[in-house]
mmCIF file of C-alpha atoms and ligand atoms in Angstrom:
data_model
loop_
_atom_site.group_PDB
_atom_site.id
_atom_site.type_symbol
_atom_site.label_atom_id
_atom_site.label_comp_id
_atom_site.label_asym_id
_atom_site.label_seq_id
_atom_site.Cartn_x
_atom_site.Cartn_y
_atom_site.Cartn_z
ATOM 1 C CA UNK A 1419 -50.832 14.199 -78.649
ATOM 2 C CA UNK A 1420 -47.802 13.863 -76.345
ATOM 3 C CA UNK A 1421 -46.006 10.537 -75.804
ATOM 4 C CA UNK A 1422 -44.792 10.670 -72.129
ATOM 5 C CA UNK A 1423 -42.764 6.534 -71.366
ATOM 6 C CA UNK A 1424 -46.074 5.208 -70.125
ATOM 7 C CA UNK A 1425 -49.031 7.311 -71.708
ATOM 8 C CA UNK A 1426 -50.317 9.656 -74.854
ATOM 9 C CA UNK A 1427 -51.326 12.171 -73.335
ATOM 10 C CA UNK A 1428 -54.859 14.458 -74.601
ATOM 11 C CA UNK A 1429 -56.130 17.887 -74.134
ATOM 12 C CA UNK A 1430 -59.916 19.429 -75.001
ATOM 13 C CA UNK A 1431 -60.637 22.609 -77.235
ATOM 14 C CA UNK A 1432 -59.735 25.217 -73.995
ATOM 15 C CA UNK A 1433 -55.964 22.622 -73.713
ATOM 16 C CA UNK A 1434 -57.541 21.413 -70.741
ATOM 17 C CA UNK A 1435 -56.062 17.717 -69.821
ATOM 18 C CA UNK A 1436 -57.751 14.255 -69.342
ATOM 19 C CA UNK A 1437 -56.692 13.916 -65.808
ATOM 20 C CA UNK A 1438 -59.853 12.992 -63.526
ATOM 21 C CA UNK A 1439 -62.295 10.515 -63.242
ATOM 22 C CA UNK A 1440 -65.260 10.152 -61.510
ATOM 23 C CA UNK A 1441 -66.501 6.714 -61.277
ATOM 24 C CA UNK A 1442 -69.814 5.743 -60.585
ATOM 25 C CA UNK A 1443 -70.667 2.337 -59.577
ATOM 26 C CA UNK A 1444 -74.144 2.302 -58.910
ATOM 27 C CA UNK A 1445 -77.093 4.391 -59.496
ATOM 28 C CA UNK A 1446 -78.764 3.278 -56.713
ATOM 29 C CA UNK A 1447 -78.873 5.076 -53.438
ATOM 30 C CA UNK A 1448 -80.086 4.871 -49.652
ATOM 31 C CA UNK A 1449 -80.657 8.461 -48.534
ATOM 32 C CA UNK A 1450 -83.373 10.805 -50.711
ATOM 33 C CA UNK A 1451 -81.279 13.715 -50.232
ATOM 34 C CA UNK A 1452 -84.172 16.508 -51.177
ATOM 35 C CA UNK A 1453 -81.261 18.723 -53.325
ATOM 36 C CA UNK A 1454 -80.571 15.379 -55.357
ATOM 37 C CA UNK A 1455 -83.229 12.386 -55.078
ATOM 38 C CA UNK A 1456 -86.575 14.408 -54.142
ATOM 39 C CA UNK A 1457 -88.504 11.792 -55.100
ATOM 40 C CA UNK A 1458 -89.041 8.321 -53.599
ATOM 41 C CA UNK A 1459 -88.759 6.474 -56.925
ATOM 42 C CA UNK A 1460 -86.698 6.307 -60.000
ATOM 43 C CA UNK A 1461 -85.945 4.746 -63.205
ATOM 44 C CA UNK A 1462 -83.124 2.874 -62.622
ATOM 45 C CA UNK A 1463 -80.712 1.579 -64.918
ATOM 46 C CA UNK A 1464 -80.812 -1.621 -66.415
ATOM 47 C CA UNK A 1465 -78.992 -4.338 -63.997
ATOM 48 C CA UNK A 1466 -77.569 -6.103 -67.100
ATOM 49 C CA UNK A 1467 -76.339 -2.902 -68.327
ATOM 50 C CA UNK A 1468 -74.118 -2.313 -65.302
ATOM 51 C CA UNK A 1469 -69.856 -2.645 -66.233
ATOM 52 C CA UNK A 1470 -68.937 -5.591 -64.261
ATOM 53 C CA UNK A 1471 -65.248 -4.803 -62.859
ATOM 54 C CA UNK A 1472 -63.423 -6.526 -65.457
ATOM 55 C CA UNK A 1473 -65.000 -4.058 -67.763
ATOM 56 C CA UNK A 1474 -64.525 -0.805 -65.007
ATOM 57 C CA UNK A 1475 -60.989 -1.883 -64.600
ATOM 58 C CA UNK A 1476 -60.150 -2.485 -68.794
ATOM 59 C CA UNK A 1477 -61.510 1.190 -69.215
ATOM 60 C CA UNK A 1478 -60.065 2.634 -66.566
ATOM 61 C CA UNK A 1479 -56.700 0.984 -67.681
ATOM 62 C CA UNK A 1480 -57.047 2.793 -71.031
ATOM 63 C CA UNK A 1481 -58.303 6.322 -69.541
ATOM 64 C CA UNK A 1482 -54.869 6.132 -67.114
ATOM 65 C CA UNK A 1483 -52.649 5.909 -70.435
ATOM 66 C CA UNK A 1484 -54.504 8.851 -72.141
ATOM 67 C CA UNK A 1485 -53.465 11.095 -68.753
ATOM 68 C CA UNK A 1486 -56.318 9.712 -66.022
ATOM 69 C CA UNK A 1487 -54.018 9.995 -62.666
ATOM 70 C CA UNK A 1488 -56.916 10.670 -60.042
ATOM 71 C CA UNK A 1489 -60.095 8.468 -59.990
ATOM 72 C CA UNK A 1490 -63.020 8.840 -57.785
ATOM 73 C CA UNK A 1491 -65.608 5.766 -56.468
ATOM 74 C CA UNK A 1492 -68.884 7.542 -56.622
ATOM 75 C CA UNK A 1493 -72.347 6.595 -57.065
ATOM 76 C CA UNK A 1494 -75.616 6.492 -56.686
ATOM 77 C CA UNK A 1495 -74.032 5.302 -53.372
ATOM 78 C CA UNK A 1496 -70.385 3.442 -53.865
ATOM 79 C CA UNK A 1497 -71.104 1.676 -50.923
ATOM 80 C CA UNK A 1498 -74.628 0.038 -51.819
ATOM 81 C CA UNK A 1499 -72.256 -1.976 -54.879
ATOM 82 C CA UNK A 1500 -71.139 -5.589 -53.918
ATOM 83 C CA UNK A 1501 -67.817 -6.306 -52.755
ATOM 84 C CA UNK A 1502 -66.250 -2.945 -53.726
ATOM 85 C CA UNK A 1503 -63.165 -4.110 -52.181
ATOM 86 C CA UNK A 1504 -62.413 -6.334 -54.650
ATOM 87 C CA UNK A 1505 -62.918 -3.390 -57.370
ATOM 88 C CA UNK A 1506 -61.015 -1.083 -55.508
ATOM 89 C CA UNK A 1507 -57.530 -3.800 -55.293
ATOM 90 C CA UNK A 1508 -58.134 -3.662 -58.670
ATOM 91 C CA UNK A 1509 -58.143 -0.948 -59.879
ATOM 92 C CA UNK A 1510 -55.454 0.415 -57.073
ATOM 93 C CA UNK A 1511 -53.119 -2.437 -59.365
ATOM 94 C CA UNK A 1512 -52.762 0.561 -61.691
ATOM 95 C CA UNK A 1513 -49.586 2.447 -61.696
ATOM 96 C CA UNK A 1514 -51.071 5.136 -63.058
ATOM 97 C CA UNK A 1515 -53.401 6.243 -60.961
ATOM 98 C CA UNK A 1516 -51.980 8.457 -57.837
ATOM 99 C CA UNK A 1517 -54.828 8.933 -56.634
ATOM 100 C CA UNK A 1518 -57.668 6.357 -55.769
ATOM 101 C CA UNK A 1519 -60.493 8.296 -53.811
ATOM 102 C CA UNK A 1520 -64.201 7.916 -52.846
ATOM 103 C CA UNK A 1521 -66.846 10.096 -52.493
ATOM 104 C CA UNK A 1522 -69.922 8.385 -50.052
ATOM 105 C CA UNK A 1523 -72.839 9.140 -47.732
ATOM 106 C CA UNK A 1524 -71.331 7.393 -44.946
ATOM 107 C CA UNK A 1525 -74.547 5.133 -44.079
ATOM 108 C CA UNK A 1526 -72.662 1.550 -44.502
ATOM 109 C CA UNK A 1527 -68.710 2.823 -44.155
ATOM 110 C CA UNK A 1528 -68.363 1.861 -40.518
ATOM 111 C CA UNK A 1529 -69.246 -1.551 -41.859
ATOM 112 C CA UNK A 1530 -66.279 -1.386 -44.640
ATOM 113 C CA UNK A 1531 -64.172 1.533 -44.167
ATOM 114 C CA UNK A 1532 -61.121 -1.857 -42.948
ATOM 115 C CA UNK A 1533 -61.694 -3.606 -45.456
ATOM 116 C CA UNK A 1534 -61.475 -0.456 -48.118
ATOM 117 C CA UNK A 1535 -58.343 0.106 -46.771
ATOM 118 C CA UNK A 1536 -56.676 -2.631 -47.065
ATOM 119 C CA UNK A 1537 -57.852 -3.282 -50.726
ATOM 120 C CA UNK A 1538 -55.696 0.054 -51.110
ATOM 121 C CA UNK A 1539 -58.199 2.972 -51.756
ATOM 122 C CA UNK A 1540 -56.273 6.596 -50.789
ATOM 123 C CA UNK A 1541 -58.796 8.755 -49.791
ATOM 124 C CA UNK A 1542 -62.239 9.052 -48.406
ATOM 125 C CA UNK A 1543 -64.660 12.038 -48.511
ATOM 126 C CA UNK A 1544 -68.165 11.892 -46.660
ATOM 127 C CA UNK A 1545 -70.953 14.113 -47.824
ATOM 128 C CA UNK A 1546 -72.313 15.361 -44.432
ATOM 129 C CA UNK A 1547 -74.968 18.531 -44.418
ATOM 130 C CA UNK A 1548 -75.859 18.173 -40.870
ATOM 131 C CA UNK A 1549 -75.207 17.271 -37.398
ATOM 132 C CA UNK A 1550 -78.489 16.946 -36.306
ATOM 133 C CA UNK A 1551 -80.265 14.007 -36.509
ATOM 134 C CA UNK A 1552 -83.927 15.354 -36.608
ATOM 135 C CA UNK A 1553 -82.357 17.647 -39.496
ATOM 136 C CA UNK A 1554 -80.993 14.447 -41.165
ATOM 137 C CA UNK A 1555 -83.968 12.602 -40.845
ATOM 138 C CA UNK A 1556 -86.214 15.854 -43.163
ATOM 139 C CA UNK A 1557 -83.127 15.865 -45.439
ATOM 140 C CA UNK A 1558 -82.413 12.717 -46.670
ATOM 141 C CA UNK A 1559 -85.581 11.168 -45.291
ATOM 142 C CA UNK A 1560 -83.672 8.424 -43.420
ATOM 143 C CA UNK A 1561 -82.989 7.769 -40.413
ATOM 144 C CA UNK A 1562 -79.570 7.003 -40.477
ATOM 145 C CA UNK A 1563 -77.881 9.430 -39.252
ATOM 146 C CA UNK A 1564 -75.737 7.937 -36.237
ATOM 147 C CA UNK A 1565 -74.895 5.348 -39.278
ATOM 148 C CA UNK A 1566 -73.165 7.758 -40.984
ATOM 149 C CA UNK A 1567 -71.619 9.243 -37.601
ATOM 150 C CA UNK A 1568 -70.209 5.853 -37.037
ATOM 151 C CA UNK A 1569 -68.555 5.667 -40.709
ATOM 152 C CA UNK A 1570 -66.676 9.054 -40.097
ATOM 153 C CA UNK A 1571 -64.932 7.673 -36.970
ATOM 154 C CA UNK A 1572 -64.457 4.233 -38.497
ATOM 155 C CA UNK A 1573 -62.288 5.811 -41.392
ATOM 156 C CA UNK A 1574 -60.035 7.137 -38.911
ATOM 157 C CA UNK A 1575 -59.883 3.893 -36.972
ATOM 158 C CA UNK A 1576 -59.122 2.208 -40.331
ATOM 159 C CA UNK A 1577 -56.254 4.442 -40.664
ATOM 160 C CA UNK A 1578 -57.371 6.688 -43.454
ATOM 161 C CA UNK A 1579 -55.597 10.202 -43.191
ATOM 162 C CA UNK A 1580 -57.085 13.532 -45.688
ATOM 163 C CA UNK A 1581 -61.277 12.517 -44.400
ATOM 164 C CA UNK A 1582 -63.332 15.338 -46.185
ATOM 165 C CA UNK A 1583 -66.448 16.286 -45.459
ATOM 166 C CA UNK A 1584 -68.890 17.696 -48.029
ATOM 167 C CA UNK A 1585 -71.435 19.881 -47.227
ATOM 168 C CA UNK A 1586 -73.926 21.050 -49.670
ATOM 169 C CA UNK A 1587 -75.420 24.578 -48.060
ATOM 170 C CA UNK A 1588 -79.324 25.423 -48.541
ATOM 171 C CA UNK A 1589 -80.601 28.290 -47.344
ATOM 172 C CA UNK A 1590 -83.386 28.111 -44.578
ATOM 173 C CA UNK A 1591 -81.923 24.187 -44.255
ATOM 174 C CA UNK A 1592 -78.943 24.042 -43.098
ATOM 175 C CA UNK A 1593 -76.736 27.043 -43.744
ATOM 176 C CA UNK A 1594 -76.808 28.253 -39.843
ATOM 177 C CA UNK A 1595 -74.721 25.053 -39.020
ATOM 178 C CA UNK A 1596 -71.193 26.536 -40.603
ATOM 179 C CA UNK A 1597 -70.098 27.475 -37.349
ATOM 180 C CA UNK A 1598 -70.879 23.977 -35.880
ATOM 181 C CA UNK A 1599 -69.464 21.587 -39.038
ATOM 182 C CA UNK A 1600 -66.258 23.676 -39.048
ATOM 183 C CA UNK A 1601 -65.943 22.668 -35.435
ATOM 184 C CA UNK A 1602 -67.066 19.379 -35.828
ATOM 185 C CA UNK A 1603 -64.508 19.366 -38.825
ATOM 186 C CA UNK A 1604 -61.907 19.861 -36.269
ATOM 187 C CA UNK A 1605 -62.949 17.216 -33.613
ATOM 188 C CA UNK A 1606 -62.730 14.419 -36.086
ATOM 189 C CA UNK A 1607 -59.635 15.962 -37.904
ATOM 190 C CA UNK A 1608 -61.442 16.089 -41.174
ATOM 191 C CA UNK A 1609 -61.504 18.837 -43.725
ATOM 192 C CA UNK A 1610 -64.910 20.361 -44.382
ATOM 193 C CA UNK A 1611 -65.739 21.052 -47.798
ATOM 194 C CA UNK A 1612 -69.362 23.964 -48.184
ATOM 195 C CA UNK A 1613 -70.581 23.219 -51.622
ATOM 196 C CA UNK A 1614 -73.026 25.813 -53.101
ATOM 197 C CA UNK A 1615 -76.477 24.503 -54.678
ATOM 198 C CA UNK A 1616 -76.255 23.539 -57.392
ATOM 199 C CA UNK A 1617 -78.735 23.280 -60.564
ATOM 200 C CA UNK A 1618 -78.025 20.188 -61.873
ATOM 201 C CA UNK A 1619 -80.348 17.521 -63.345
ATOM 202 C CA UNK A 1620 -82.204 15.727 -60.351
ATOM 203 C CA UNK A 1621 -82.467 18.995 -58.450
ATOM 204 C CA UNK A 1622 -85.724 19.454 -59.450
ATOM 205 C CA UNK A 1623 -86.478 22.135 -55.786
ATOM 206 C CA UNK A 1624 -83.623 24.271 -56.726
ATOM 207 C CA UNK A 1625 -84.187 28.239 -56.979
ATOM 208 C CA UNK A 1626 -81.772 30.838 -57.100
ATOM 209 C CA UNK A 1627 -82.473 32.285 -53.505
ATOM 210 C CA UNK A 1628 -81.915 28.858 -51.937
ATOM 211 C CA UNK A 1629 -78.288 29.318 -52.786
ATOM 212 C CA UNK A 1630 -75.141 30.227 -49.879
ATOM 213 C CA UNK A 1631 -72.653 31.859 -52.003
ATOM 214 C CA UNK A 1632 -68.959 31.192 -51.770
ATOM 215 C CA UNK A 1633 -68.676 35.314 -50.614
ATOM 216 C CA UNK A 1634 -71.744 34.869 -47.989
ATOM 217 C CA UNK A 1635 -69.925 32.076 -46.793
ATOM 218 C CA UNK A 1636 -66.818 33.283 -45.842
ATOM 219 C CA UNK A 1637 -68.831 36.645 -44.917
ATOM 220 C CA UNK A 1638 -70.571 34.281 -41.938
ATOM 221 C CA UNK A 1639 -66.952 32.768 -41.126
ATOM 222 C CA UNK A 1640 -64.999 35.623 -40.725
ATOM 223 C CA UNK A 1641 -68.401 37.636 -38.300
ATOM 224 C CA UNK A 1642 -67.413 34.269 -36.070
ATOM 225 C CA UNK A 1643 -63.891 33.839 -36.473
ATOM 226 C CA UNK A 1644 -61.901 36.358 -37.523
ATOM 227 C CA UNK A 1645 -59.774 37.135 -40.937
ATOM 228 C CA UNK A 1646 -60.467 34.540 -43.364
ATOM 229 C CA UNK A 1647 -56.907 33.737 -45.561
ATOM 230 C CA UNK A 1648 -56.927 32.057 -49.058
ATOM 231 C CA UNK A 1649 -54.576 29.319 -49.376
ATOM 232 C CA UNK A 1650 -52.444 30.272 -52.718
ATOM 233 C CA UNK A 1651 -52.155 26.678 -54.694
ATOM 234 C CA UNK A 1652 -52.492 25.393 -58.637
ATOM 235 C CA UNK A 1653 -54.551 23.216 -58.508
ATOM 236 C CA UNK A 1654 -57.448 22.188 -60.591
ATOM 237 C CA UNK A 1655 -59.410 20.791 -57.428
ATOM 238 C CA UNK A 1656 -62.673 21.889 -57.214
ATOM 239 C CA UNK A 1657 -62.371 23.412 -54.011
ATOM 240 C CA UNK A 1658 -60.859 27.004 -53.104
ATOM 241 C CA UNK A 1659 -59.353 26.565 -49.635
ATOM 242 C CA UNK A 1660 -58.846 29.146 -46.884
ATOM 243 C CA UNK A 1661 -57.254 29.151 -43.543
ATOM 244 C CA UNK A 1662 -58.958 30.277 -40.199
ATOM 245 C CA UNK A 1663 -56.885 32.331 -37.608
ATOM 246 C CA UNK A 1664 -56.340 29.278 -35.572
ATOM 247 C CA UNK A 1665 -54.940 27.538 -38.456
ATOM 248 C CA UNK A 1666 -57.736 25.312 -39.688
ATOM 249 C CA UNK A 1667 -58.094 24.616 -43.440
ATOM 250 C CA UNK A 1668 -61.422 24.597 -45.165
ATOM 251 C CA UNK A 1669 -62.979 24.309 -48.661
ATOM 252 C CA UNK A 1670 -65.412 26.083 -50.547
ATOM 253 C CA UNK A 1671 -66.608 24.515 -53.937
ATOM 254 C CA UNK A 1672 -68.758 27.218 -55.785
ATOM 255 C CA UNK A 1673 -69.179 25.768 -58.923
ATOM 256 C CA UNK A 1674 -72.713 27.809 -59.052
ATOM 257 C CA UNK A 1675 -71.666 31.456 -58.572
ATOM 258 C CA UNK A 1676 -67.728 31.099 -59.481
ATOM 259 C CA UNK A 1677 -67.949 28.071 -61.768
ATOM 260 C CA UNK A 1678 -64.239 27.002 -62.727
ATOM 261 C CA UNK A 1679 -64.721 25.730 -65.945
ATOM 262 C CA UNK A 1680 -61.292 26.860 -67.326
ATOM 263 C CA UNK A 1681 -59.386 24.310 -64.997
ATOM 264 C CA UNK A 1682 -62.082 21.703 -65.507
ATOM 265 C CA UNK A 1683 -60.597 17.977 -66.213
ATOM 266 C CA UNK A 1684 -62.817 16.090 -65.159
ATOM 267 C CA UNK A 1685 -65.417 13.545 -66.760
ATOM 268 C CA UNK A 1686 -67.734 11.201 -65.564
ATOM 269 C CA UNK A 1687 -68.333 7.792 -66.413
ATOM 270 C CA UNK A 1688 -72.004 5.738 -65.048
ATOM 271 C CA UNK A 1689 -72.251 2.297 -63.533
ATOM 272 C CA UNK A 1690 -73.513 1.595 -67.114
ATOM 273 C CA UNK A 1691 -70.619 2.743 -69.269
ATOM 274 C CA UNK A 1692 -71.855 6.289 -70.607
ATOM 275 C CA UNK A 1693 -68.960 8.837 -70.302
ATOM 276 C CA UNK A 1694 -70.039 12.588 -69.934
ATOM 277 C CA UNK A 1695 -67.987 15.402 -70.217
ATOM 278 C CA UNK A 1696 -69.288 17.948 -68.325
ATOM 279 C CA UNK A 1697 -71.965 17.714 -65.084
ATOM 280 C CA UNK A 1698 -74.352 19.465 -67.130
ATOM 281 C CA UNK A 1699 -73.955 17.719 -70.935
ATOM 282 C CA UNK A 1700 -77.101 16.537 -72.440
ATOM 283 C CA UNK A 1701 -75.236 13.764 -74.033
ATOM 284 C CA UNK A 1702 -72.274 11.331 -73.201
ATOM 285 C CA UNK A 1703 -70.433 8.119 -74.777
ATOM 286 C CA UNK A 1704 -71.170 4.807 -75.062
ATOM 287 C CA UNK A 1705 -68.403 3.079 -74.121
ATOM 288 C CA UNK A 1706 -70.267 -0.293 -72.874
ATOM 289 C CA UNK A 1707 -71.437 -1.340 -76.417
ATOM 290 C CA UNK A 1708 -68.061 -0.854 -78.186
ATOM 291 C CA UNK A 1709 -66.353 -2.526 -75.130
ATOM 292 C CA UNK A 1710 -69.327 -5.473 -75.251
ATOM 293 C CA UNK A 1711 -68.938 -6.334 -79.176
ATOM 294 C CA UNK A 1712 -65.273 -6.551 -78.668
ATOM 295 C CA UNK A 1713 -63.431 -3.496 -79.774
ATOM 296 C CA UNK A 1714 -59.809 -3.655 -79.961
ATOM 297 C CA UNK A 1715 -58.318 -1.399 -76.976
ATOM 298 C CA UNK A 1716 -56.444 0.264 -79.676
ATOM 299 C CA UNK A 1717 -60.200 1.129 -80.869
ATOM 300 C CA UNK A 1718 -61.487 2.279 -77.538
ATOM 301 C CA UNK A 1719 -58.719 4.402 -76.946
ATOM 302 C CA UNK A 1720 -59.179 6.372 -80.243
ATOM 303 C CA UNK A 1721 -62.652 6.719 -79.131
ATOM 304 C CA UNK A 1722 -62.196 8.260 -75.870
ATOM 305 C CA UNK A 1723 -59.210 10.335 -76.900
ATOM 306 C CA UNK A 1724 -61.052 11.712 -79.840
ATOM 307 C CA UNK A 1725 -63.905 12.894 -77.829
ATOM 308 C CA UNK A 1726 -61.861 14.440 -75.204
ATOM 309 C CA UNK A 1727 -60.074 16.746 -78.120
ATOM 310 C CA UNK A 1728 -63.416 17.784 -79.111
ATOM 311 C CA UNK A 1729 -64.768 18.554 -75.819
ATOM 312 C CA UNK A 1730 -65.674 22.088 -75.267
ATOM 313 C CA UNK A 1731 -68.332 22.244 -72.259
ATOM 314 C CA UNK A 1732 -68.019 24.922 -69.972
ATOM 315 C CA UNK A 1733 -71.664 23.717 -68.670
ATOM 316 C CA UNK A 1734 -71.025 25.927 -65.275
ATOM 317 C CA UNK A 1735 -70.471 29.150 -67.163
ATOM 318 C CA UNK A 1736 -72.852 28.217 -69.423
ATOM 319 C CA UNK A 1737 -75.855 28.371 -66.420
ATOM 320 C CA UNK A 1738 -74.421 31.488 -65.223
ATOM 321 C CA UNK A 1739 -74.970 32.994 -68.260
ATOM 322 C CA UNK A 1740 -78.713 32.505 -68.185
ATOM 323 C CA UNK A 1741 -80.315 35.849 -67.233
ATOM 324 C CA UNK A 1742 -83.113 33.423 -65.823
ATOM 325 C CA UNK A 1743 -82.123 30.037 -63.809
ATOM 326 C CA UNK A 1744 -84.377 27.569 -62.637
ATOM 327 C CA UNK A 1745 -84.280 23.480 -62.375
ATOM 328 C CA UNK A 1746 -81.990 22.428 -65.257
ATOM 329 C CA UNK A 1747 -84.532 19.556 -66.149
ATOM 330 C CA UNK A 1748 -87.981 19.202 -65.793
ATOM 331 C CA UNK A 1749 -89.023 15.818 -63.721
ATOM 332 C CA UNK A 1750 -90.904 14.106 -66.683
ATOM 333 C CA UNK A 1751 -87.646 14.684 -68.991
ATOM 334 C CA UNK A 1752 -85.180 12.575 -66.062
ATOM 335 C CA UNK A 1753 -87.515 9.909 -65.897
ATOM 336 C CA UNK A 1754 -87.473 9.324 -69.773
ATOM 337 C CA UNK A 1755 -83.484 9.162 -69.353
ATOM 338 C CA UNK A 1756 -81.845 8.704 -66.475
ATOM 339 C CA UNK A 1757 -78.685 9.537 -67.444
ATOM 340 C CA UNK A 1758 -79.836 12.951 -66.832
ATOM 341 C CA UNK A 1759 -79.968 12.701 -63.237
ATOM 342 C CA UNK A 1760 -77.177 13.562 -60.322
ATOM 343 C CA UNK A 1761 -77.279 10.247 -58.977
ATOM 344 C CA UNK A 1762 -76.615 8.533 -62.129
ATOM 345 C CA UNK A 1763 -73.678 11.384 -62.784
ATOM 346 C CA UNK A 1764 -71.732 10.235 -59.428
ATOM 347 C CA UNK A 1765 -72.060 14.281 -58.835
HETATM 348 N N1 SAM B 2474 -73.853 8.995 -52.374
HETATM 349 C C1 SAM B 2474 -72.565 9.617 -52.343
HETATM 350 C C2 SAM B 2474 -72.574 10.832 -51.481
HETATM 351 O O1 SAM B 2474 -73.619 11.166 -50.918
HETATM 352 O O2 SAM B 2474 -71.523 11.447 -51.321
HETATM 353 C C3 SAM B 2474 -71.971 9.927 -53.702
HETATM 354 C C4 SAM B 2474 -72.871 10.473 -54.771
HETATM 355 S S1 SAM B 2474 -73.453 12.127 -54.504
HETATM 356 C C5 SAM B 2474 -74.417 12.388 -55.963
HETATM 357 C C6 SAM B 2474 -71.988 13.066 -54.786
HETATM 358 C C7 SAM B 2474 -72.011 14.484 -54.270
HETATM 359 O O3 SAM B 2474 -72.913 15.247 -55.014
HETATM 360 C C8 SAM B 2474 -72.393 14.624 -52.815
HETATM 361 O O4 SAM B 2474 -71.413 15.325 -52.093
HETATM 362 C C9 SAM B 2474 -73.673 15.434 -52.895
HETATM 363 O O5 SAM B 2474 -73.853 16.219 -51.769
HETATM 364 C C10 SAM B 2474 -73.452 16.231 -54.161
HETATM 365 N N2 SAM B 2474 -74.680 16.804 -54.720
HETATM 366 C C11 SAM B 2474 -75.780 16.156 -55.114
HETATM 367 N N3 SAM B 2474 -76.718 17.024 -55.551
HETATM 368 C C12 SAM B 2474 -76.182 18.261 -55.451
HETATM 369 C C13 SAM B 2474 -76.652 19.573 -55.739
HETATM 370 N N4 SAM B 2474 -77.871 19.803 -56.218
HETATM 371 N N5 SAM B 2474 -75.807 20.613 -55.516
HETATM 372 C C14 SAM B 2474 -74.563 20.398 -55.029
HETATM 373 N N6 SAM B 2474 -74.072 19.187 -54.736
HETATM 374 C C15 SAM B 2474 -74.872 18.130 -54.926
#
């Protein structure tokens, strides 16, 4: 362990830091997104089980003095939780975190994307896989698609700068819309983000074939546009970014067919307390029922920095590995524990 003035901080097995969270604050959701909630119902987690934000904010106060700097809102969908607002002051109170950022659909943001603001969050990032509504509508099986139109312009108005837009790309769904998001990307001053597919617990429909890899990607970008550049940076950001002729940025996040496990610092804690390590980990930490009975901080911060030294998922490589991929979990396995699923993960 290091002692920097304010924190101790940890690194995993590979010396890979403690550096990002993503939080999720719900595991509810109002789209059905067919790569992550195919079904219609779910098991949902306990309502009494949920951290209230006292508790969020005391554990994110001890991960930001064992090296948490960046912290994402996530969900389920962030939004769809009560008076985030007042969880986001709070937790932007913290010195210690540089970077306060949330990840949403966009249905309910035109309706809060102010009042976010001025609570303090940083950043805003809206997934977004189409711009046509019809499109939307067999997606995510809403129809709320102007809604989340709405939001995107709304951050700007609310005077958010850095709006990313995630895409996730599925072939014969979606994929022959690069062209059009890029552009769209640049109307609304937003950097687009193409996520590949990936197998992760929840997408139960997910095949090898339905996959746009990172290289067929920027294959498709440079037929339209020209010579494709990669931006040179460290960084241990999910997303590789290139640069168009014109001078437009753009992100590629390929976690299925270049997974970036090396650089990996992130972990994810659910609306109900259980920290996980890796996207793909079978198994997380309580940290609700030490926090509940009263543990000392002292004791919760052994915990978590214990765990983290341990860590050695590389649950990316791990899939890529398999000479065979399908679904990661069967649909009778994520109903018995929802901790299993995407939605509950905060993705
Ligand atoms: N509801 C919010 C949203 O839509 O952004 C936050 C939660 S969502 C689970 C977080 C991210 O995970 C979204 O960008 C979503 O597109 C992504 N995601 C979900 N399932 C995925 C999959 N099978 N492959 C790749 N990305 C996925």
């Amino acid at each position: 362990m290091l002692d920097t003035a304010h924190r101790t901080l940890v690194a995993d097995t590979f010396d890979r830091p403690l550096r990002n969270l993503r939080l999720s604050v719900t595991d509810r959701c109002n789209l059905r997104c067919q790569y992550c909630m195919p079904e219609e119902e779910y098991v949902w987690l306990p309502r009494e089980d949920l951290l209230t934000f006292e508790e969020i904010r005391e554990l994110v106060n001890i991960f930001s003095e064992l090296g948490i700097e960046k912290v994402r809102l996530t969900g389920g969908e962030p939004l769809l939780r009560k008076d985030l607002p007042t969880l986001v002051s709070m937790l932007a109170d913290n010195h210690l975190i540089a970077d306060l950022a949330m990840t949403t659909n966009g249905v309910l943001l035109s309706e809060q994307a102010q009042a976010l603001y001025a609570a303090g969050l940083h950043r805003v990032t809206v997934s977004l896989d189409t711009l046509r509504p019809e499109r939307f509508k067999r997606l995510a099986r809403r129809d709320s698609h102007a809604k989340v139109l709405n939001g995107i312009r709304a951050v700007q108005r609310a005077g958010f700068t850095d709006l990313k837009l995630d895409t996730v790309l599925i072939r014969g769904t979606n994929d022959d819309e690069l062209i059009d998001l890029i552009e769209y990307g640049k109307h609304v001053k937003a950097e687009v983000r193409f996520i590949e597919y990936m197998d992760v617990g929840g997408a139960t429909q997910w095949s090898i074939d339905k996959v746009v890899s990172r290289a067929e990607i920027v294959q498709r970008l440079e037929q339209h546009y020209g010579e494709i550049q990669p931006i040179r940076e460290i960084s241990s950001a999910p997303a590789e970014r290139f640069l168009l002729p014109d001078g437009t940025a753009f992100g590629i996040i390929a976690s299925t067919t270049t997974p970036f496990c090396r650089t990996c610092d992130r972990s994810r804690l659910t609306a109900d307390g259980m920290w996980y390590l890796c996207l793909y980990a079978q198994r997380g930490t309580d940290l609700r029922t030490p926090l509940r009975a009263g543990a000392a901080r002292q004791e919760l911060k052994a915990l978590i920095a214990s765990t983290w030294q341990h860590r050695q998922d590389r649950g990316a490589e791990k899939r890529q590995e398999l000479r065979v991929r399908g679904a990661l979990i069967q649909l009778e396995e994520l109903r018995e524990d929802p901790h299993l699923e995407m939605h509950t993960r905060g993705g």
